Short mmCIF file of N, CA and C and ligand atoms in Angstrom, two decimals:
data_model
loop_
_atom_site.label_atom_id
_atom_site.label_comp_id
_atom_site.label_asym_id
_atom_site.label_seq_id
_atom_site.Cartn_x
_atom_site.Cartn_y
_atom_site.Cartn_z
N MET A 1 90.18 -13.85 -29.02
CA MET A 1 89.70 -12.59 -29.59
C MET A 1 88.17 -12.58 -29.66
N ASN A 2 87.59 -13.69 -30.22
CA ASN A 2 86.13 -13.79 -30.29
C ASN A 2 85.50 -13.68 -28.92
N LYS A 3 86.20 -14.23 -27.95
CA LYS A 3 85.70 -14.19 -26.58
C LYS A 3 85.57 -12.75 -26.11
N LEU A 4 86.60 -11.95 -26.43
CA LEU A 4 86.59 -10.54 -26.03
C LEU A 4 85.40 -9.79 -26.63
N ILE A 5 85.17 -10.06 -27.94
CA ILE A 5 84.04 -9.39 -28.62
C ILE A 5 82.72 -9.78 -27.96
N ALA A 6 82.62 -11.09 -27.65
CA ALA A 6 81.39 -11.57 -27.01
C ALA A 6 81.17 -10.85 -25.67
N ILE A 7 82.21 -10.72 -24.88
CA ILE A 7 82.09 -10.04 -23.59
C ILE A 7 81.67 -8.59 -23.79
N PHE A 8 82.28 -7.97 -24.83
CA PHE A 8 81.98 -6.58 -25.14
C PHE A 8 80.49 -6.41 -25.48
N VAL A 9 80.00 -7.32 -26.34
CA VAL A 9 78.60 -7.27 -26.76
C VAL A 9 77.68 -7.43 -25.56
N VAL A 10 78.00 -8.37 -24.70
CA VAL A 10 77.18 -8.60 -23.51
C VAL A 10 77.16 -7.35 -22.63
N LEU A 11 78.33 -6.72 -22.50
CA LEU A 11 78.41 -5.51 -21.68
C LEU A 11 77.52 -4.40 -22.23
N ILE A 12 77.62 -4.19 -23.56
CA ILE A 12 76.82 -3.13 -24.20
C ILE A 12 75.33 -3.39 -23.96
N PHE A 13 74.91 -4.65 -24.18
CA PHE A 13 73.52 -5.01 -23.96
C PHE A 13 73.10 -4.72 -22.52
N GLY A 14 73.99 -5.07 -21.64
CA GLY A 14 73.70 -4.86 -20.22
C GLY A 14 73.46 -3.39 -19.93
N VAL A 15 74.29 -2.53 -20.46
CA VAL A 15 74.15 -1.09 -20.21
C VAL A 15 72.82 -0.58 -20.78
N VAL A 16 72.52 -1.03 -22.03
CA VAL A 16 71.29 -0.57 -22.66
C VAL A 16 70.07 -1.04 -21.86
N LEU A 17 70.10 -2.29 -21.42
CA LEU A 17 68.96 -2.82 -20.68
C LEU A 17 68.78 -2.14 -19.33
N LEU A 18 69.89 -1.79 -18.72
CA LEU A 18 69.82 -1.21 -17.38
C LEU A 18 69.54 0.29 -17.38
N SER A 19 69.75 0.94 -18.53
CA SER A 19 69.70 2.40 -18.51
C SER A 19 68.40 3.00 -17.97
N PRO A 20 67.22 2.39 -18.28
CA PRO A 20 66.00 2.99 -17.72
C PRO A 20 66.03 3.03 -16.18
N PHE A 21 66.60 1.97 -15.59
CA PHE A 21 66.66 1.93 -14.13
C PHE A 21 67.59 3.02 -13.61
N VAL A 22 68.68 3.20 -14.32
CA VAL A 22 69.64 4.22 -13.90
C VAL A 22 69.00 5.60 -13.98
N VAL A 23 68.32 5.86 -15.13
CA VAL A 23 67.67 7.16 -15.30
C VAL A 23 66.64 7.40 -14.19
N ASN A 24 65.84 6.36 -13.91
CA ASN A 24 64.82 6.51 -12.87
C ASN A 24 65.44 6.77 -11.51
N ALA A 25 66.53 6.08 -11.24
CA ALA A 25 67.18 6.25 -9.95
C ALA A 25 67.68 7.68 -9.80
N ILE A 26 68.24 8.21 -10.88
CA ILE A 26 68.74 9.59 -10.82
C ILE A 26 67.58 10.57 -10.64
N ARG A 27 66.52 10.36 -11.42
CA ARG A 27 65.34 11.22 -11.30
C ARG A 27 64.79 11.19 -9.89
N GLY A 28 64.66 9.97 -9.36
CA GLY A 28 64.12 9.83 -8.00
C GLY A 28 64.97 10.60 -7.02
N GLY A 29 66.26 10.49 -7.17
CA GLY A 29 67.17 11.19 -6.26
C GLY A 29 67.03 12.69 -6.38
N MET A 30 66.84 13.17 -7.63
CA MET A 30 66.75 14.61 -7.83
C MET A 30 65.46 15.17 -7.26
N SER A 31 64.35 14.41 -7.43
CA SER A 31 63.06 14.97 -7.03
C SER A 31 62.88 14.94 -5.51
N LYS A 32 63.76 14.27 -4.83
CA LYS A 32 63.62 14.20 -3.37
C LYS A 32 63.72 15.56 -2.71
N GLY A 33 64.58 16.42 -3.22
CA GLY A 33 64.78 17.73 -2.61
C GLY A 33 63.64 18.71 -2.89
N VAL A 34 62.83 18.43 -3.92
CA VAL A 34 61.80 19.36 -4.35
C VAL A 34 60.48 19.06 -3.64
N SER A 35 59.85 20.08 -3.05
CA SER A 35 58.59 19.83 -2.36
C SER A 35 57.48 19.69 -3.39
N LYS A 36 56.51 18.84 -3.07
CA LYS A 36 55.41 18.61 -3.99
C LYS A 36 54.13 19.20 -3.44
N LEU A 37 53.27 19.67 -4.33
CA LEU A 37 51.98 20.19 -3.90
C LEU A 37 51.14 19.03 -3.38
N ASP A 38 50.70 19.13 -2.14
CA ASP A 38 50.13 17.99 -1.46
C ASP A 38 48.75 18.35 -0.91
N ILE A 39 47.82 18.74 -1.82
CA ILE A 39 46.50 19.15 -1.35
C ILE A 39 45.58 17.95 -1.23
N VAL A 40 44.62 18.03 -0.32
CA VAL A 40 43.63 16.97 -0.16
C VAL A 40 42.38 17.36 -0.94
N LEU A 41 42.02 16.53 -1.92
CA LEU A 41 40.84 16.81 -2.73
C LEU A 41 39.66 15.98 -2.24
N PRO A 42 38.44 16.48 -2.46
CA PRO A 42 37.27 15.67 -2.10
C PRO A 42 37.33 14.34 -2.86
N SER A 43 36.91 13.27 -2.20
CA SER A 43 37.06 11.96 -2.83
C SER A 43 36.01 11.70 -3.89
N SER A 44 34.93 12.49 -3.88
CA SER A 44 33.94 12.31 -4.94
C SER A 44 33.35 13.67 -5.30
N GLY A 45 32.51 13.68 -6.33
CA GLY A 45 31.87 14.92 -6.73
C GLY A 45 32.74 15.73 -7.69
N LYS A 46 32.22 16.86 -8.08
CA LYS A 46 32.92 17.71 -9.04
C LYS A 46 32.89 19.14 -8.55
N CYS A 47 33.89 19.88 -8.92
CA CYS A 47 33.92 21.28 -8.52
C CYS A 47 32.86 22.06 -9.29
N ILE A 48 32.65 23.31 -8.89
CA ILE A 48 31.63 24.13 -9.53
C ILE A 48 31.98 24.46 -10.99
N LYS A 49 33.26 24.41 -11.31
CA LYS A 49 33.71 24.51 -12.71
C LYS A 49 34.84 23.49 -12.85
N ASP A 50 35.33 23.30 -14.08
CA ASP A 50 36.35 22.27 -14.20
C ASP A 50 37.65 22.69 -13.52
N LYS A 51 38.45 21.68 -13.26
CA LYS A 51 39.61 21.83 -12.40
C LYS A 51 40.61 22.88 -12.90
N GLU A 52 40.90 22.86 -14.19
CA GLU A 52 41.87 23.81 -14.73
C GLU A 52 41.35 25.23 -14.60
N TYR A 53 40.05 25.38 -14.87
CA TYR A 53 39.43 26.70 -14.74
C TYR A 53 39.51 27.16 -13.29
N MET A 54 39.19 26.28 -12.37
CA MET A 54 39.20 26.64 -10.96
C MET A 54 40.60 27.01 -10.49
N ARG A 55 41.55 26.24 -10.93
CA ARG A 55 42.92 26.49 -10.51
C ARG A 55 43.33 27.92 -10.88
N ALA A 56 42.94 28.34 -12.07
CA ALA A 56 43.38 29.65 -12.55
C ALA A 56 42.46 30.78 -12.11
N ASN A 57 41.18 30.50 -11.88
CA ASN A 57 40.21 31.60 -11.75
C ASN A 57 39.39 31.65 -10.46
N HIS A 58 39.67 30.77 -9.50
CA HIS A 58 38.79 30.75 -8.31
C HIS A 58 38.78 32.10 -7.59
N MET A 59 39.93 32.80 -7.60
CA MET A 59 39.96 34.08 -6.89
C MET A 59 39.05 35.10 -7.54
N ASP A 60 38.97 35.06 -8.87
CA ASP A 60 38.09 36.01 -9.56
C ASP A 60 36.62 35.71 -9.28
N LEU A 61 36.30 34.41 -9.24
CA LEU A 61 34.92 34.04 -8.94
C LEU A 61 34.52 34.56 -7.56
N LEU A 62 35.42 34.37 -6.59
CA LEU A 62 35.12 34.80 -5.22
C LEU A 62 35.00 36.32 -5.13
N LYS A 63 35.88 37.00 -5.82
CA LYS A 63 35.87 38.47 -5.74
C LYS A 63 34.65 39.06 -6.43
N LYS A 64 34.24 38.44 -7.55
CA LYS A 64 33.03 38.91 -8.22
C LYS A 64 31.82 38.71 -7.33
N GLU A 65 31.81 37.56 -6.64
CA GLU A 65 30.69 37.24 -5.74
C GLU A 65 30.63 38.27 -4.62
N ARG A 66 31.80 38.65 -4.15
CA ARG A 66 31.86 39.62 -3.06
C ARG A 66 31.30 40.98 -3.51
N VAL A 67 31.73 41.41 -4.68
CA VAL A 67 31.24 42.70 -5.20
C VAL A 67 29.73 42.66 -5.36
N LYS A 68 29.24 41.55 -5.89
CA LYS A 68 27.80 41.41 -6.10
C LYS A 68 27.05 41.56 -4.79
N ALA A 69 27.58 40.92 -3.73
CA ALA A 69 26.88 40.91 -2.44
C ALA A 69 27.02 42.26 -1.73
N VAL A 70 28.25 42.75 -1.69
CA VAL A 70 28.51 43.94 -0.88
C VAL A 70 28.03 45.21 -1.58
N ARG A 71 28.23 45.26 -2.89
CA ARG A 71 27.87 46.49 -3.60
C ARG A 71 26.44 46.47 -4.10
N ASP A 72 26.04 45.34 -4.68
CA ASP A 72 24.71 45.31 -5.30
C ASP A 72 23.66 44.64 -4.41
N GLY A 73 24.09 44.07 -3.31
CA GLY A 73 23.13 43.43 -2.42
C GLY A 73 22.54 42.14 -2.98
N VAL A 74 23.17 41.58 -4.00
CA VAL A 74 22.68 40.33 -4.58
C VAL A 74 23.46 39.16 -4.00
N ARG A 75 22.78 38.24 -3.34
CA ARG A 75 23.44 37.12 -2.70
C ARG A 75 23.07 35.82 -3.38
N THR A 76 24.06 35.13 -3.90
CA THR A 76 23.84 33.79 -4.42
C THR A 76 24.86 32.91 -3.72
N ASN A 77 24.67 31.65 -3.78
CA ASN A 77 25.53 30.79 -2.97
C ASN A 77 26.64 30.12 -3.76
N ASP A 78 26.51 30.11 -5.09
CA ASP A 78 27.41 29.30 -5.89
C ASP A 78 28.89 29.55 -5.61
N TYR A 79 29.27 30.81 -5.59
CA TYR A 79 30.69 31.14 -5.48
C TYR A 79 31.03 31.73 -4.12
N SER A 80 30.22 31.45 -3.12
CA SER A 80 30.52 31.98 -1.79
C SER A 80 31.56 31.09 -1.11
N LEU A 81 32.23 31.66 -0.15
CA LEU A 81 33.22 30.89 0.61
C LEU A 81 32.54 29.76 1.37
N LYS A 82 31.31 29.99 1.74
CA LYS A 82 30.55 28.93 2.44
C LYS A 82 30.36 27.72 1.55
N ASN A 83 30.08 27.99 0.28
CA ASN A 83 29.86 26.88 -0.64
C ASN A 83 31.14 26.07 -0.84
N CYS A 84 32.27 26.72 -0.92
CA CYS A 84 33.53 25.98 -1.06
C CYS A 84 33.69 24.99 0.10
N GLN A 85 33.27 25.44 1.28
CA GLN A 85 33.45 24.62 2.49
C GLN A 85 32.63 23.34 2.49
N THR A 86 31.55 23.32 1.72
CA THR A 86 30.74 22.11 1.72
C THR A 86 31.55 20.94 1.16
N CYS A 87 32.46 21.22 0.24
CA CYS A 87 33.28 20.14 -0.31
C CYS A 87 34.73 20.19 0.17
N HIS A 88 35.30 21.39 0.15
CA HIS A 88 36.68 21.55 0.63
C HIS A 88 36.60 21.91 2.10
N GLN A 89 36.47 20.89 2.94
CA GLN A 89 36.07 21.15 4.31
C GLN A 89 37.15 21.75 5.19
N LYS A 90 38.37 21.34 4.96
CA LYS A 90 39.44 21.85 5.82
C LYS A 90 40.34 22.80 5.06
N ARG A 91 40.33 24.03 5.46
CA ARG A 91 41.10 25.05 4.74
C ARG A 91 42.59 24.72 4.75
N ASP A 92 43.10 24.23 5.88
CA ASP A 92 44.55 24.01 5.96
C ASP A 92 45.03 22.89 5.04
N GLU A 93 44.13 21.95 4.71
CA GLU A 93 44.55 20.84 3.85
C GLU A 93 44.37 21.16 2.36
N PHE A 94 43.70 22.26 2.09
CA PHE A 94 43.41 22.55 0.69
C PHE A 94 43.87 23.97 0.34
N CYS A 95 43.04 24.95 0.64
CA CYS A 95 43.38 26.33 0.27
C CYS A 95 44.76 26.72 0.80
N ASP A 96 44.96 26.55 2.09
CA ASP A 96 46.21 27.03 2.71
C ASP A 96 47.43 26.33 2.15
N ARG A 97 47.27 25.03 1.92
CA ARG A 97 48.43 24.26 1.48
C ARG A 97 48.91 24.74 0.12
N CYS A 98 47.97 25.01 -0.76
CA CYS A 98 48.38 25.48 -2.09
C CYS A 98 48.86 26.93 -2.02
N HIS A 99 48.18 27.75 -1.24
CA HIS A 99 48.61 29.15 -1.12
C HIS A 99 50.02 29.24 -0.54
N HIS A 100 50.27 28.41 0.43
CA HIS A 100 51.60 28.38 1.03
C HIS A 100 52.63 27.97 -0.02
N PHE A 101 52.26 26.98 -0.82
CA PHE A 101 53.14 26.45 -1.86
C PHE A 101 53.50 27.54 -2.88
N VAL A 102 52.49 28.31 -3.30
CA VAL A 102 52.76 29.33 -4.31
C VAL A 102 53.11 30.68 -3.68
N GLY A 103 52.98 30.79 -2.37
CA GLY A 103 53.41 32.01 -1.69
C GLY A 103 52.42 33.16 -1.71
N VAL A 104 51.10 32.84 -1.65
CA VAL A 104 50.11 33.91 -1.49
C VAL A 104 49.39 33.75 -0.16
N LYS A 105 48.90 34.85 0.38
CA LYS A 105 48.20 34.79 1.66
C LYS A 105 46.96 35.67 1.58
N PRO A 106 45.85 35.11 1.06
CA PRO A 106 44.64 35.92 0.94
C PRO A 106 44.19 36.42 2.32
N GLU A 107 43.77 37.67 2.37
CA GLU A 107 43.36 38.25 3.65
C GLU A 107 41.85 38.15 3.83
N CYS A 108 41.30 36.98 3.56
CA CYS A 108 39.86 36.84 3.67
C CYS A 108 39.47 36.24 4.99
N PHE A 109 40.34 35.41 5.52
CA PHE A 109 39.95 34.56 6.63
C PHE A 109 40.08 35.25 7.98
N GLU A 110 40.56 36.50 7.94
CA GLU A 110 40.54 37.28 9.17
C GLU A 110 39.10 37.66 9.48
N CYS A 111 38.27 37.76 8.45
CA CYS A 111 36.86 38.11 8.66
C CYS A 111 35.94 36.91 8.41
N HIS A 112 36.23 36.16 7.37
CA HIS A 112 35.36 35.04 7.02
C HIS A 112 35.81 33.76 7.71
N TYR A 113 34.90 33.14 8.41
CA TYR A 113 35.25 31.90 9.08
C TYR A 113 35.30 30.77 8.07
N TYR A 114 36.44 30.12 7.98
CA TYR A 114 36.58 28.95 7.12
C TYR A 114 37.41 27.98 7.93
N PRO A 115 36.79 26.93 8.46
CA PRO A 115 37.49 26.08 9.44
C PRO A 115 38.72 25.39 8.87
N THR A 116 39.70 25.24 9.72
CA THR A 116 40.85 24.41 9.40
C THR A 116 40.72 23.18 10.28
N GLY A 117 41.59 22.23 10.08
CA GLY A 117 41.57 21.06 10.94
C GLY A 117 42.10 21.38 12.33
N LYS A 118 42.80 22.53 12.43
CA LYS A 118 43.39 22.90 13.72
C LYS A 118 42.37 23.62 14.59
N LYS A 119 42.69 23.76 15.85
CA LYS A 119 41.83 24.53 16.75
C LYS A 119 42.09 26.01 16.52
N GLU A 120 41.03 26.79 16.54
CA GLU A 120 41.20 28.23 16.36
C GLU A 120 39.98 28.97 16.89
N CYS A 121 40.10 30.28 17.03
CA CYS A 121 38.97 31.08 17.47
C CYS A 121 37.99 31.19 16.31
N LYS A 122 36.75 31.29 16.61
CA LYS A 122 35.75 31.42 15.57
C LYS A 122 35.55 32.89 15.23
N GLY A 123 35.65 33.22 13.97
CA GLY A 123 35.46 34.60 13.53
C GLY A 123 34.10 34.77 12.88
N ARG A 124 34.02 35.69 11.95
CA ARG A 124 32.77 35.94 11.25
C ARG A 124 32.48 34.84 10.23
N GLU A 125 31.21 34.48 10.09
CA GLU A 125 30.87 33.47 9.09
C GLU A 125 30.62 34.12 7.75
C1 LIG L 1 30.35 20.20 -4.91
C2 LIG L 1 31.68 20.15 -4.37
C3 LIG L 1 32.63 21.32 -4.58
C4 LIG L 1 32.40 22.67 -4.34
C5 LIG L 1 31.11 23.33 -3.87
C6 LIG L 1 33.64 23.35 -4.64
N1 LIG L 1 34.58 22.45 -5.05
FE1 LIG L 1 36.49 22.88 -5.68
N2 LIG L 1 36.78 20.94 -6.20
C7 LIG L 1 35.90 19.90 -5.96
C8 LIG L 1 36.48 18.66 -6.47
C9 LIG L 1 35.84 17.28 -6.40
C10 LIG L 1 37.72 19.02 -7.03
C11 LIG L 1 38.71 18.07 -7.72
C12 LIG L 1 38.74 18.34 -9.17
C13 LIG L 1 37.49 17.91 -9.88
O1 LIG L 1 37.33 16.72 -10.06
O2 LIG L 1 36.68 18.77 -10.24
C14 LIG L 1 37.88 20.45 -6.85
C15 LIG L 1 38.97 21.18 -7.31
C16 LIG L 1 39.22 22.52 -7.00
C17 LIG L 1 40.42 23.27 -7.34
C18 LIG L 1 41.59 22.73 -8.15
C19 LIG L 1 42.52 21.95 -7.29
C20 LIG L 1 43.69 21.45 -8.09
O3 LIG L 1 43.92 20.24 -8.08
O4 LIG L 1 44.37 22.27 -8.70
C21 LIG L 1 40.28 24.52 -6.82
C22 LIG L 1 41.27 25.66 -6.88
C23 LIG L 1 38.98 24.57 -6.16
N3 LIG L 1 38.37 23.35 -6.29
C24 LIG L 1 38.47 25.68 -5.51
C25 LIG L 1 37.18 25.80 -5.06
C26 LIG L 1 36.60 27.04 -4.56
C27 LIG L 1 37.34 28.35 -4.35
C28 LIG L 1 35.28 26.78 -4.28
C29 LIG L 1 34.22 27.72 -3.77
C30 LIG L 1 33.98 28.92 -4.55
C31 LIG L 1 35.04 25.37 -4.62
N4 LIG L 1 36.21 24.82 -5.08
C32 LIG L 1 33.82 24.71 -4.50
C33 LIG L 1 34.65 20.00 -5.35
C34 LIG L 1 34.01 21.19 -5.03
C1 LIG L 2 45.93 24.50 -6.52
C2 LIG L 2 46.27 25.72 -5.84
C3 LIG L 2 45.21 26.52 -5.10
C4 LIG L 2 44.20 26.06 -4.30
C5 LIG L 2 43.83 24.62 -3.97
C6 LIG L 2 43.50 27.23 -3.83
N1 LIG L 2 44.10 28.36 -4.31
FE1 LIG L 2 43.50 30.28 -3.96
N2 LIG L 2 45.06 30.98 -5.09
C7 LIG L 2 45.98 30.20 -5.75
C8 LIG L 2 46.93 31.06 -6.43
C9 LIG L 2 48.10 30.59 -7.30
C10 LIG L 2 46.55 32.39 -6.13
C11 LIG L 2 47.27 33.68 -6.54
C12 LIG L 2 46.87 34.13 -7.89
C13 LIG L 2 47.47 35.47 -8.23
O1 LIG L 2 48.27 35.99 -7.47
O2 LIG L 2 47.09 35.97 -9.28
C14 LIG L 2 45.36 32.30 -5.31
C15 LIG L 2 44.66 33.39 -4.84
C16 LIG L 2 43.50 33.32 -4.10
C17 LIG L 2 42.72 34.46 -3.69
C18 LIG L 2 43.03 35.93 -4.03
C19 LIG L 2 44.01 36.48 -3.03
C20 LIG L 2 44.23 37.93 -3.20
O3 LIG L 2 44.53 38.55 -2.17
O4 LIG L 2 44.16 38.43 -4.31
C21 LIG L 2 41.64 34.01 -2.98
C22 LIG L 2 40.55 34.84 -2.36
C23 LIG L 2 41.76 32.56 -2.93
N3 LIG L 2 42.90 32.19 -3.63
C24 LIG L 2 40.87 31.74 -2.28
C25 LIG L 2 40.98 30.36 -2.21
C26 LIG L 2 40.12 29.51 -1.42
C27 LIG L 2 38.98 29.97 -0.55
C28 LIG L 2 40.57 28.22 -1.61
C29 LIG L 2 40.02 26.96 -1.00
C30 LIG L 2 38.60 26.71 -1.13
C31 LIG L 2 41.69 28.28 -2.52
N4 LIG L 2 41.92 29.59 -2.86
C32 LIG L 2 42.39 27.18 -2.98
C33 LIG L 2 46.03 28.82 -5.77
C34 LIG L 2 45.16 27.97 -5.09
C1 LIG L 3 37.48 43.26 6.83
C2 LIG L 3 36.69 42.07 6.77
C3 LIG L 3 36.61 41.31 5.44
C4 LIG L 3 37.66 40.86 4.68
C5 LIG L 3 39.14 41.00 4.92
C6 LIG L 3 37.04 40.14 3.57
N1 LIG L 3 35.69 40.18 3.67
FE1 LIG L 3 34.36 39.33 2.40
N2 LIG L 3 32.82 40.14 3.40
C7 LIG L 3 32.93 40.86 4.58
C8 LIG L 3 31.61 41.30 5.00
C9 LIG L 3 31.30 42.09 6.24
C10 LIG L 3 30.71 40.81 4.01
C11 LIG L 3 29.21 40.98 3.96
C12 LIG L 3 28.66 39.75 4.62
C13 LIG L 3 27.20 39.68 4.54
O1 LIG L 3 26.56 40.70 4.68
O2 LIG L 3 26.73 38.55 4.34
C14 LIG L 3 31.50 40.09 3.03
C15 LIG L 3 30.97 39.44 1.93
C16 LIG L 3 31.69 38.62 1.08
C17 LIG L 3 31.12 37.78 0.05
C18 LIG L 3 29.65 37.66 -0.30
C19 LIG L 3 28.91 36.89 0.76
C20 LIG L 3 29.15 35.43 0.62
O3 LIG L 3 29.39 34.78 1.65
O4 LIG L 3 29.07 34.94 -0.50
C21 LIG L 3 32.16 37.12 -0.54
C22 LIG L 3 32.08 36.09 -1.67
C23 LIG L 3 33.37 37.57 0.09
N3 LIG L 3 33.04 38.48 1.08
C24 LIG L 3 34.62 37.14 -0.26
C25 LIG L 3 35.79 37.63 0.31
C26 LIG L 3 37.10 37.29 -0.17
C27 LIG L 3 37.38 36.36 -1.34
C28 LIG L 3 37.99 37.97 0.60
C29 LIG L 3 39.51 37.94 0.50
C30 LIG L 3 40.09 38.32 -0.78
C31 LIG L 3 37.22 38.74 1.58
N4 LIG L 3 35.90 38.51 1.35
C32 LIG L 3 37.78 39.53 2.56
C33 LIG L 3 34.09 41.13 5.26
C34 LIG L 3 35.37 40.88 4.81
#
């Protein structure tokens, strides 16, 4: 009888000790089907604003810059598409990858040249 209890105790301990591995294995299996955002970030330096701000507001910065240039004739470089390119050099590895992930397709690059890593015709700069 004591032997049975001992075996039972060992079994329970075994399950408790192994459970983190089991949970991880299940999680790993589940996350395999889900695509992950896989953007290439510059290896050094800092963005023009902090990352969370940029993630949420980069489109507004760009659009404000456009209005300033096109409507008011005021040109600054901080928020221009050209400036983004100095650090985020390949559009397909950064802008496009995230836009594709979230399902937006900005219609800027038909006019503004922003190189991708792929071969393409050169448009307006
Ligand atoms: C001086 C270099 C530099 C310039 C110029 C720059 N960035 Fe960045 N950007 C970075 C770095 C480095 C990061 C990684 C986060 C960090 O450490 O700030 C980043 C992060 C970001 C992110 C967030 C990515 C994420 O992980 O969610 C967005 C969006 C972004 N940049 C957009 C832009 C846009 C749009 C422009 C042009 C208006 C621009 N950046 C200009 C260097 C730059
Ligand atoms: C981490 C994700 C992410 C990255 C990286 C990113 N964007 Fe975006 N971008 C978004 C999201 C999300 C939206 C849509 C926001 C909305 O619909 O309100 C967006 C929208 C935009 C828009 C507005 C589109 C429209 O028609 O209204 C522009 C312009 C834009 N992004 C430019 C850029 C440029 C240029 C880069 C690269 C330098 C870049 N983005 C990188 C997530 C990203
Ligand atoms: C039909 C063509 C066209 C489209 C589409 C377009 N632009 Fe432009 N954009 C222009 C022209 C032309 C100028 C004026 C360029 C100049 O005189 O330097 C300009 C100027 C700008 C400027 C100010 C100049 C600079 O380089 O800083 C910004 C910023 C800008 N556009 C952002 C955008 C963004 C963001 C989008 C997409 C949401 C976009 N544009 C879509 C044609 C276009």
